[in-house]
Amino acid sequence: MYRVLLADDEQIVIDSLGFILERNFPGQLEFFSARSGGDAVEICQNNKIDIAFMDINMPGLNGIEAIKSIKSFSPAMLIIVLTAFDRFEYAQQAVNLGVYEYLSKPVNRGRIAETMRNALSQVDIQRRKQLSEIQIREKLDSVVNIVESDFIYSLIFPSDKTGDIESYLDFFNIKDPLYYFLTFEVADLQDGARSQTYLTLRDIISSAASCIIGPLMRNRIVVFVTVDRSLSEQEAQVEIRSFVRTLHSRITTRLGHKVKIGVGPVEPSLARSLSAYNESLKALISTDDPNAVVYSMDCAAQQSGGGYPADAEKKLLDRALAGDLQSVHSLFASICSWLHQQFPGDMSVEKGKLFELLSLVRHQTRQVQSRFGGFSVWKDSWKQIESIEDVFALEKLVLSSIDECIGVIIEHKQSRMSPIIIKACTIINDNLSRDISLEEISRRVEISPFYFSKLFKEETGENFIEYVTMARVQKAKDLLRDHSRSIKEISADSGYADPNYFSKLFKKIVGLTPTEYRETL
C-alpha cells in the first residue's frame, strides 16, 4: 500500500486526480487530500506520505513554500507538481527543491498514470534499499554493542590484562586517546521500559558524539568520550560543556524522563580510567536533582567556595538565543558579580569563566548561523582576553562579543522568517496590551493553529506563550523609563490586569521587581 497526498485548492481537481489514480492502480493507494499548503504540511507531518501531488497556487502557504517545508523533515518524499502556472521561475524553484516531476495543466490521463507508475517504482527501490540497510545495520549493531559493553567493563573494573584494552582500541580504531567519562542516571525507570529507554539513549548519544556506550546497569549508563588532542585544556572544557548541555536537552526532550549526568575530568592515560570513572560517579551523586548536569571540576570548586551560578548561565544562553539583549546584560552582570565575590583579584579565573561563557554563546550562534566565526576567531578571542589586565575592560570586551552574537542571531532569524510569521509577530507586538491567543493569531494569518504553533516555534525559537510573555516584559522595560507612569499603568499597558502578578512575573524573568529595575535606569 502506498500513501498519496493530493493537494489542490479546487476540490474537483482532487476528485478527478483521485479517480484517475484509483482506476489505474486499484487497491494500491491510500489517499489524503489538502486544500491549502498549510494543511498539506500538517498531513505530511502526521502521516508517512510516499508521493504527493501539489498545486502551486493555494491559499495561505503556497505550494512552493509547502514543498520547502515538507522537504525539510521528509526529504525522501516524492513530490509531483501539477499546476496551471507554467512559468519558468516556478519550475526552477520546484526543481531546486528536489521535486520528482513538474507537470503543467492540462495534462492527459496517460501522462498522470505513467508518472505515477514511475514514482511507485522509485518508492519500491527506496523501500528495498532501506530494508537492506536496516538488516545489515542490525547485525553490525548487535556485535558492536557487545564489544562496547566489554570495553567499558574493562575500564571501570580493570585487571592486569592490558593487552585486552589494546585489542579494544584497535577494534574501535582509537589511538592514544584523550578522554572523559559521562555517567547517566535515568529517574523513574520502569522495568517494562528499560530496554526501549536504553535503545533510545544509545541512539541519541551515539548520533551526537564519537563515543563508546556501556550497558544499562540498574538505571545508569557509562559512556567513554574521546577529545580532540589539538585542543588546549581551556578549549576542551568549553567544547565539553557545550556538547553535554546540548546532549542533555536532546535526551530529556525525546525521552520524557529526567536524566542526571555526571561529567568526569579529561584524562590522557587509560591507566587512570578507574579514577576518571569514579570522578564522574562522584559528580553524579553530589546532587539530589534528578535532572542536573554536574561537572567534577565544579564539585572541586564548590568545596572551596559557593557554586558557580549555572542557572544564570543557562538563562543567559536561552535569552541570547531569543535575542533578548537587556536580559542577557542583567544576567551577565550577576555572573560577573559572583566571580568578583568568589575570586577577588584573581583575573585568571574570571578570564577562564568568561571565555567559557562567550564560547558557549558563540557555539550556540554557529548552530543558528553556520557561517558565523570559526575556530580561528575562537582562538583570537582567547588571545585578546588573555592580554587584558583590567577587569572592567575584560567584561566590556566579552559583553560586546556576546552582543555581536545576539545581533547575528536576530538578523538570521529575521531573514529566514516566512511572511506568515513576520505578519504574526507584527500583530502580536501591536496588541500586547490586550488578551491575544494562538487561535486568534493563526486565524488572522490563515493557517491551522497546530501548524502555526509548530512553524512559530521553528522560526522564532520560542513557543507562542514564551514569545508573548517576553515581548510584554520588554515593553514594560521600555515603559519603566518614563518615571511619571505608575507600575499599575505599566502593568495594564503591558497586558496584565493584575499588578501583583505582573511584578512577580517581571522579577522571575528579569531578576528584579519593576521598581528595582526602574532604579537602575
JSON list of C-alpha atoms in Angstrom, two decimals, residues 242 357-369:
[
{"chain": "A", "resi": 242, "resn": "SER", "atom": "CA", "xyz": [28.63, 22.92, 25.15]},
{"chain": "A", "resi": 357, "resn": "LEU", "atom": "CA", "xyz": [30.65, 31.66, 28.63]},
{"chain": "A", "resi": 358, "resn": "LEU", "atom": "CA", "xyz": [31.49, 33.54, 25.42]},
{"chain": "A", "resi": 359, "resn": "SER", "atom": "CA", "xyz": [32.39, 30.27, 23.70]},
{"chain": "A", "resi": 360, "resn": "LEU", "atom": "CA", "xyz": [29.04, 28.74, 24.67]},
{"chain": "A", "resi": 361, "resn": "VAL", "atom": "CA", "xyz": [27.22, 31.76, 23.21]},
{"chain": "A", "resi": 362, "resn": "ARG", "atom": "CA", "xyz": [29.36, 31.57, 20.05]},
{"chain": "A", "resi": 363, "resn": "HIS", "atom": "CA", "xyz": [28.73, 27.83, 19.71]},
{"chain": "A", "resi": 364, "resn": "GLN", "atom": "CA", "xyz": [25.01, 28.48, 20.05]},
{"chain": "A", "resi": 365, "resn": "THR", "atom": "CA", "xyz": [25.27, 31.22, 17.41]},
{"chain": "A", "resi": 366, "resn": "ARG", "atom": "CA", "xyz": [27.04, 28.88, 15.00]},
{"chain": "A", "resi": 367, "resn": "GLN", "atom": "CA", "xyz": [24.20, 26.38, 15.41]},
{"chain": "A", "resi": 368, "resn": "VAL", "atom": "CA", "xyz": [21.83, 29.10, 14.19]},
{"chain": "A", "resi": 369, "resn": "GLN", "atom": "CA", "xyz": [24.16, 30.65, 11.57]}
]
